[in-house]
PDB file of C-alpha atoms in Angstrom:
ATOM      1  CA  MET A   1     114.621 105.509 175.274  1.00 54.00           C
ATOM      2  CA  GLY A   2     114.284 103.029 172.551  1.00 58.00           C
ATOM      3  CA  TYR A   3     117.086 101.040 171.232  1.00 58.00           C
ATOM      4  CA  ASN A   4     117.862 102.009 167.584  1.00 59.00           C
ATOM      5  CA  LYS A   5     119.809  99.381 165.743  1.00 63.00           C
ATOM      6  CA  ASN A   6     121.706 100.640 162.652  1.00 61.00           C
ATOM      7  CA  ARG A   7     121.643  97.768 160.201  1.00 66.00           C
ATOM      8  CA  GLY A   8     122.851  97.286 156.585  1.00 70.00           C
ATOM      9  CA  PHE A   9     121.247  95.332 153.749  1.00 73.00           C
ATOM     10  CA  THR A  10     120.179  91.830 154.398  1.00 84.00           C
ATOM     11  CA  LEU A  11     121.453  89.155 152.056  1.00 86.00           C
ATOM     12  CA  ILE A  12     118.080  88.884 150.298  1.00 88.00           C
ATOM     13  CA  GLU A  13     117.918  92.658 149.720  1.00 86.00           C
ATOM     14  CA  ALA A  14     121.436  92.673 148.269  1.00 87.00           C
ATOM     15  CA  ILE A  15     120.588  89.770 145.919  1.00 91.00           C
ATOM     16  CA  MET A  16     117.407  91.541 144.759  1.00 92.00           C
ATOM     17  CA  VAL A  17     119.311  94.765 143.989  1.00 91.00           C
ATOM     18  CA  ILE A  18     121.961  92.802 142.046  1.00 93.00           C
ATOM     19  CA  ALA A  19     119.228  90.934 140.110  1.00 94.00           C
ATOM     20  CA  ILE A  20     117.439  94.179 139.157  1.00 94.00           C
ATOM     21  CA  ILE A  21     120.704  95.778 138.021  1.00 93.00           C
ATOM     22  CA  ALA A  22     121.564  92.647 135.981  1.00 93.00           C
ATOM     23  CA  ILE A  23     118.153  92.668 134.245  1.00 92.00           C
ATOM     24  CA  LEU A  24     118.525  96.353 133.380  1.00 91.00           C
ATOM     25  CA  ALA A  25     122.102  95.829 132.154  1.00 90.00           C
ATOM     26  CA  VAL A  26     121.191  92.869 129.919  1.00 89.00           C
ATOM     27  CA  SER A  27     118.236  94.657 128.328  1.00 87.00           C
ATOM     28  CA  GLY A  28     120.316  97.823 127.925  1.00 88.00           C
ATOM     29  CA  ALA A  29     123.162  95.878 126.303  1.00 87.00           C
ATOM     30  CA  TYR A  30     120.717  94.159 123.921  1.00 85.00           C
ATOM     31  CA  LEU A  31     119.178  97.521 123.006  1.00 87.00           C
ATOM     32  CA  MET A  32     122.628  99.063 122.466  1.00 86.00           C
ATOM     33  CA  ILE A  33     123.763  96.190 120.203  1.00 82.00           C
ATOM     34  CA  TYR A  34     120.495  96.473 118.239  1.00 81.00           C
ATOM     35  CA  LEU A  35     120.959 100.228 117.770  1.00 84.00           C
ATOM     36  CA  VAL A  36     124.610  99.907 116.734  1.00 83.00           C
ATOM     37  CA  GLN A  37     123.827  97.051 114.331  1.00 78.00           C
ATOM     38  CA  ASN A  38     121.023  99.085 112.734  1.00 78.00           C
ATOM     39  CA  ALA A  39     123.325 102.090 112.488  1.00 81.00           C
ATOM     40  CA  VAL A  40     125.581  99.932 110.281  1.00 76.00           C
ATOM     41  CA  PHE A  41     122.946  97.803 108.486  1.00 79.00           C
ATOM     42  CA  VAL A  42     120.524 100.547 107.430  1.00 83.00           C
ATOM     43  CA  PRO A  43     123.138 102.598 105.509  1.00 85.00           C
ATOM     44  CA  ASN A  44     124.453  99.398 103.873  1.00 83.00           C
ATOM     45  CA  LYS A  45     120.904  98.470 102.855  1.00 86.00           C
ATOM     46  CA  LEU A  46     120.277 101.953 101.453  1.00 88.00           C
ATOM     47  CA  ASN A  47     123.544 101.821  99.500  1.00 88.00           C
ATOM     48  CA  MET A  48     122.569  98.470  97.982  1.00 89.00           C
ATOM     49  CA  ASP A  49     119.132  99.878  97.096  1.00 91.00           C
ATOM     50  CA  MET A  50     120.908 102.712  95.270  1.00 91.00           C
ATOM     51  CA  VAL A  51     123.296 100.359  93.423  1.00 90.00           C
ATOM     52  CA  ALA A  52     120.450  98.072  92.303  1.00 91.00           C
ATOM     53  CA  GLN A  53     118.261 101.004  91.257  1.00 93.00           C
ATOM     54  CA  ASP A  54     121.097 102.645  89.310  1.00 92.00           C
ATOM     55  CA  ALA A  55     122.036  99.387  87.558  1.00 92.00           C
ATOM     56  CA  LEU A  56     118.416  98.768  86.537  1.00 93.00           C
ATOM     57  CA  GLY A  57     118.042 102.379  85.411  1.00 92.00           C
ATOM     58  CA  ILE A  58     121.111 102.196  83.192  1.00 92.00           C
ATOM     59  CA  MET A  59     120.049  98.856  81.714  1.00 92.00           C
ATOM     60  CA  ILE A  60     116.452  99.891  81.055  1.00 92.00           C
ATOM     61  CA  GLU A  61     116.585 103.607  80.264  1.00 91.00           C
ATOM     62  CA  GLY A  62     120.256 104.032  79.438  1.00 89.00           C
ATOM     63  CA  ASP A  63     122.433 107.004  80.318  1.00 88.00           C
ATOM     64  CA  GLY A  64     124.312 109.812  78.579  1.00 87.00           C
ATOM     65  CA  GLN A  65     126.272 107.342  76.436  1.00 89.00           C
ATOM     66  CA  VAL A  66     123.575 105.051  75.079  1.00 92.00           C
ATOM     67  CA  LYS A  67     119.871 104.262  75.251  1.00 91.00           C
ATOM     68  CA  GLY A  68     118.878 101.126  77.174  1.00 90.00           C
ATOM     69  CA  LEU A  69     116.630  98.112  76.689  1.00 90.00           C
ATOM     70  CA  ARG A  70     113.443 100.192  76.590  1.00 89.00           C
ATOM     71  CA  PHE A  71     114.656 101.599  73.276  1.00 89.00           C
ATOM     72  CA  SER A  72     115.610  98.249  71.739  1.00 88.00           C
ATOM     73  CA  LYS A  73     115.015  97.833  68.046  1.00 87.00           C
ATOM     74  CA  SER A  74     116.021  94.179  67.844  1.00 87.00           C
ATOM     75  CA  ILE A  75     117.340  91.523  70.203  1.00 89.00           C
ATOM     76  CA  THR A  76     120.174  89.588  68.566  1.00 90.00           C
ATOM     77  CA  ASP A  77     121.537  87.235  71.234  1.00 91.00           C
ATOM     78  CA  ILE A  78     120.309  86.091  74.640  1.00 92.00           C
ATOM     79  CA  ASP A  79     121.501  84.112  77.612  1.00 92.00           C
ATOM     80  CA  ASP A  80     120.505  83.893  81.292  1.00 92.00           C
ATOM     81  CA  ASP A  81     123.191  86.459  82.185  1.00 93.00           C
ATOM     82  CA  GLU A  82     123.684  88.307  78.893  1.00 94.00           C
ATOM     83  CA  VAL A  83     121.633  90.141  76.296  1.00 94.00           C
ATOM     84  CA  THR A  84     122.778  91.728  73.024  1.00 94.00           C
ATOM     85  CA  PHE A  85     120.495  94.174  71.246  1.00 92.00           C
ATOM     86  CA  HIS A  86     120.392  97.103  68.862  1.00 91.00           C
ATOM     87  CA  ASN A  87     118.731 100.268  70.057  1.00 88.00           C
ATOM     88  CA  GLN A  88     116.832 102.865  68.036  1.00 87.00           C
ATOM     89  CA  ASP A  89     120.103 104.685  67.318  1.00 89.00           C
ATOM     90  CA  ASN A  90     121.479 101.495  65.664  1.00 89.00           C
ATOM     91  CA  GLN A  91     124.031 100.964  68.418  1.00 92.00           C
ATOM     92  CA  SER A  92     124.866  97.415  69.455  1.00 94.00           C
ATOM     93  CA  ILE A  93     124.748  97.036  73.238  1.00 94.00           C
ATOM     94  CA  VAL A  94     125.688  94.042  75.370  1.00 95.00           C
ATOM     95  CA  TYR A  95     124.733  93.769  79.044  1.00 95.00           C
ATOM     96  CA  ARG A  96     126.612  90.942  80.737  1.00 94.00           C
ATOM     97  CA  LEU A  97     126.667  89.715  84.305  1.00 93.00           C
ATOM     98  CA  ASP A  98     130.023  88.096  85.087  1.00 90.00           C
ATOM     99  CA  THR A  99     129.075  85.359  87.531  1.00 87.00           C
ATOM    100  CA  GLY A 100     132.718  84.844  88.517  1.00 88.00           C
ATOM    101  CA  THR A 101     133.341  88.408  89.691  1.00 87.00           C
ATOM    102  CA  GLU A 102     129.646  89.162  90.345  1.00 89.00           C
ATOM    103  CA  LYS A 103     129.896  92.432  88.418  1.00 91.00           C
ATOM    104  CA  LEU A 104     127.651  93.860  85.687  1.00 92.00           C
ATOM    105  CA  TYR A 105     129.221  95.071  82.433  1.00 94.00           C
ATOM    106  CA  ARG A 106     128.104  96.939  79.341  1.00 94.00           C
ATOM    107  CA  SER A 107     129.735  97.081  75.933  1.00 94.00           C
ATOM    108  CA  ILE A 108     128.707  99.590  73.257  1.00 94.00           C
ATOM    109  CA  ASN A 109     129.403  98.771  69.593  1.00 93.00           C
ATOM    110  CA  GLY A 110     131.979  96.126  70.510  1.00 90.00           C
ATOM    111  CA  ALA A 111     134.097  98.513  72.612  1.00 90.00           C
ATOM    112  CA  THR A 112     135.743  97.506  75.875  1.00 92.00           C
ATOM    113  CA  GLU A 113     133.308  96.425  78.572  1.00 92.00           C
ATOM    114  CA  MET A 114     132.634  98.995  81.261  1.00 92.00           C
ATOM    115  CA  LEU A 115     131.379  98.342  84.772  1.00 90.00           C
ATOM    116  CA  ILE A 116     127.832  99.496  85.516  1.00 89.00           C
ATOM    117  CA  PRO A 117     127.086 101.289  87.659  1.00 85.00           C
ATOM    118  CA  TYR A 118     130.549 102.787  87.263  1.00 84.00           C
ATOM    119  CA  TYR A 119     131.018 103.480  90.981  1.00 81.00           C
ATOM    120  CA  VAL A 120     130.625  99.850  92.146  1.00 78.00           C
ATOM    121  CA  THR A 121     133.667  98.985  94.235  1.00 75.00           C
ATOM    122  CA  THR A 122     135.120  95.817  95.644  1.00 75.00           C
ATOM    123  CA  GLY A 123     132.908  94.279  98.264  1.00 82.00           C
ATOM    124  CA  ILE A 124     129.710  95.017  96.314  1.00 88.00           C
ATOM    125  CA  ASN A 125     128.372  92.093  94.311  1.00 89.00           C
ATOM    126  CA  ILE A 126     125.591  91.961  91.747  1.00 90.00           C
ATOM    127  CA  THR A 127     123.880  88.675  90.970  1.00 89.00           C
ATOM    128  CA  GLY A 128     120.687  87.480  89.350  1.00 90.00           C
ATOM    129  CA  LYS A 129     117.881  85.756  91.183  1.00 89.00           C
ATOM    130  CA  ASP A 130     118.235  81.968  91.010  1.00 87.00           C
ATOM    131  CA  ASN A 131     121.462  82.462  88.973  1.00 84.00           C
ATOM    132  CA  LYS A 132     119.501  84.175  86.209  1.00 91.00           C
ATOM    133  CA  LEU A 133     119.580  87.915  85.497  1.00 92.00           C
ATOM    134  CA  PHE A 134     117.312  87.923  82.425  1.00 93.00           C
ATOM    135  CA  THR A 135     114.093  86.042  81.698  1.00 93.00           C
ATOM    136  CA  TYR A 136     112.675  86.320  78.179  1.00 93.00           C
ATOM    137  CA  TYR A 137     109.001  86.087  77.210  1.00 92.00           C
ATOM    138  CA  ASP A 138     107.182  85.836  73.871  1.00 89.00           C
ATOM    139  CA  ALA A 139     103.904  87.498  72.825  1.00 87.00           C
ATOM    140  CA  GLY A 140     101.912  84.855  74.742  1.00 90.00           C
ATOM    141  CA  ASP A 141     103.911  85.656  77.922  1.00 89.00           C
ATOM    142  CA  THR A 142     105.596  82.248  77.818  1.00 91.00           C
ATOM    143  CA  GLU A 143     109.326  81.930  78.455  1.00 91.00           C
ATOM    144  CA  THR A 144     111.291  81.719  75.230  1.00 88.00           C
ATOM    145  CA  SER A 145     114.883  81.178  74.153  1.00 88.00           C
ATOM    146  CA  ASP A 146     114.445  82.511  70.603  1.00 88.00           C
ATOM    147  CA  PRO A 147     115.641  86.134  70.219  1.00 87.00           C
ATOM    148  CA  GLU A 148     113.176  86.664  67.344  1.00 87.00           C
ATOM    149  CA  ASP A 149     110.176  85.853  69.573  1.00 87.00           C
ATOM    150  CA  ILE A 150     111.031  88.088  72.529  1.00 89.00           C
ATOM    151  CA  ARG A 151     108.369  90.649  73.440  1.00 90.00           C
ATOM    152  CA  ARG A 152     109.232  91.178  77.111  1.00 91.00           C
ATOM    153  CA  ILE A 153     112.392  90.936  79.190  1.00 92.00           C
ATOM    154  CA  LYS A 154     112.300  90.603  82.963  1.00 94.00           C
ATOM    155  CA  VAL A 155     115.424  91.726  84.808  1.00 93.00           C
ATOM    156  CA  THR A 156     115.893  90.687  88.444  1.00 94.00           C
ATOM    157  CA  LEU A 157     119.119  91.644  90.139  1.00 92.00           C
ATOM    158  CA  ILE A 158     120.457  91.446  93.644  1.00 92.00           C
ATOM    159  CA  ALA A 159     123.054  93.900  94.925  1.00 91.00           C
ATOM    160  CA  LYS A 160     124.743  93.014  98.188  1.00 90.00           C
ATOM    161  CA  THR A 161     127.772  93.499 100.360  1.00 87.00           C
ATOM    162  CA  GLY A 162     129.298  90.215 101.484  1.00 81.00           C
ATOM    163  CA  THR A 163     126.497  87.801 102.314  1.00 79.00           C
ATOM    164  CA  GLY A 164     123.946  90.609 102.565  1.00 77.00           C
ATOM    165  CA  SER A 165     122.801  89.245 105.913  1.00 78.00           C
ATOM    166  CA  TYR A 166     121.549  91.482 108.718  1.00 74.00           C
ATOM    167  CA  THR A 167     123.263  89.267 111.265  1.00 76.00           C
ATOM    168  CA  ASP A 168     126.579  89.849 109.440  1.00 77.00           C
ATOM    169  CA  TRP A 169     125.899  93.619 109.497  1.00 77.00           C
ATOM    170  CA  GLU A 170     125.755  93.759 105.695  1.00 83.00           C
ATOM    171  CA  GLY A 171     123.167  95.013 103.207  1.00 85.00           C
ATOM    172  CA  GLN A 172     121.236  93.501 100.306  1.00 89.00           C
ATOM    173  CA  SER A 173     118.657  94.753  97.821  1.00 90.00           C
ATOM    174  CA  GLU A 174     116.672  92.719  95.307  1.00 91.00           C
ATOM    175  CA  GLN A 175     114.979  94.689  92.549  1.00 92.00           C
ATOM    176  CA  SER A 176     113.138  93.652  89.443  1.00 92.00           C
ATOM    177  CA  SER A 177     111.702  95.295  86.356  1.00 92.00           C
ATOM    178  CA  SER A 178     110.136  94.205  83.111  1.00 91.00           C
ATOM    179  CA  ILE A 179     110.624  95.824  79.698  1.00 89.00           C
ATOM    180  CA  LYS A 180     108.339  95.570  76.733  1.00 88.00           C
ATOM    181  CA  VAL A 181     110.383  94.933  73.595  1.00 83.00           C
ATOM    182  CA  SER A 182     108.952  96.737  70.606  1.00 75.00           C
ATOM    183  CA  LYS A 183     110.022  95.521  67.201  1.00 64.00           C
ATOM    184  CA  PHE A 184     110.890  98.703  65.349  1.00 49.00           C
ATOM    185  CA  GLU A 185     111.913  98.495  61.716  1.00 44.00           C
TER     186      GLU A 185
END
């Protein structure tokens, strides 16, 4: 009869099993953090896309209250973060980005400023690219600062929560559009 020795793991076998489990645990933890972070970031990013798209839509096309920049009849006053114009219905509209609160406002015929989009809450900020929401161009497509010469307005806005950084689990959307300004009389 042969002698059958019942032995346990050797030290090297035990270390190898622990190393394999550690590698699987680290990669699994990294994958889990990535999935959880994306589960938070992606909805934040989509919300910021919606805010930016709605703000641009209201500014360009208008809404149920007033027609937007696309229907401008004359531009009366301009600034990097503010534009005043009259639309085809002879309404005076002001779009203003408050750089202190990072909110976008609209005033119709000198009435009280209203937040646009109206559902923007605390924690959501709207800014312009390079601290400039509006860029104005003349007929030769050269930047201008004279309201009488404006033939095109470029609007670039950034909507974000907090810093907008993926690593901070926050969202950001940068959107831009350009509007031809027709001079209706």
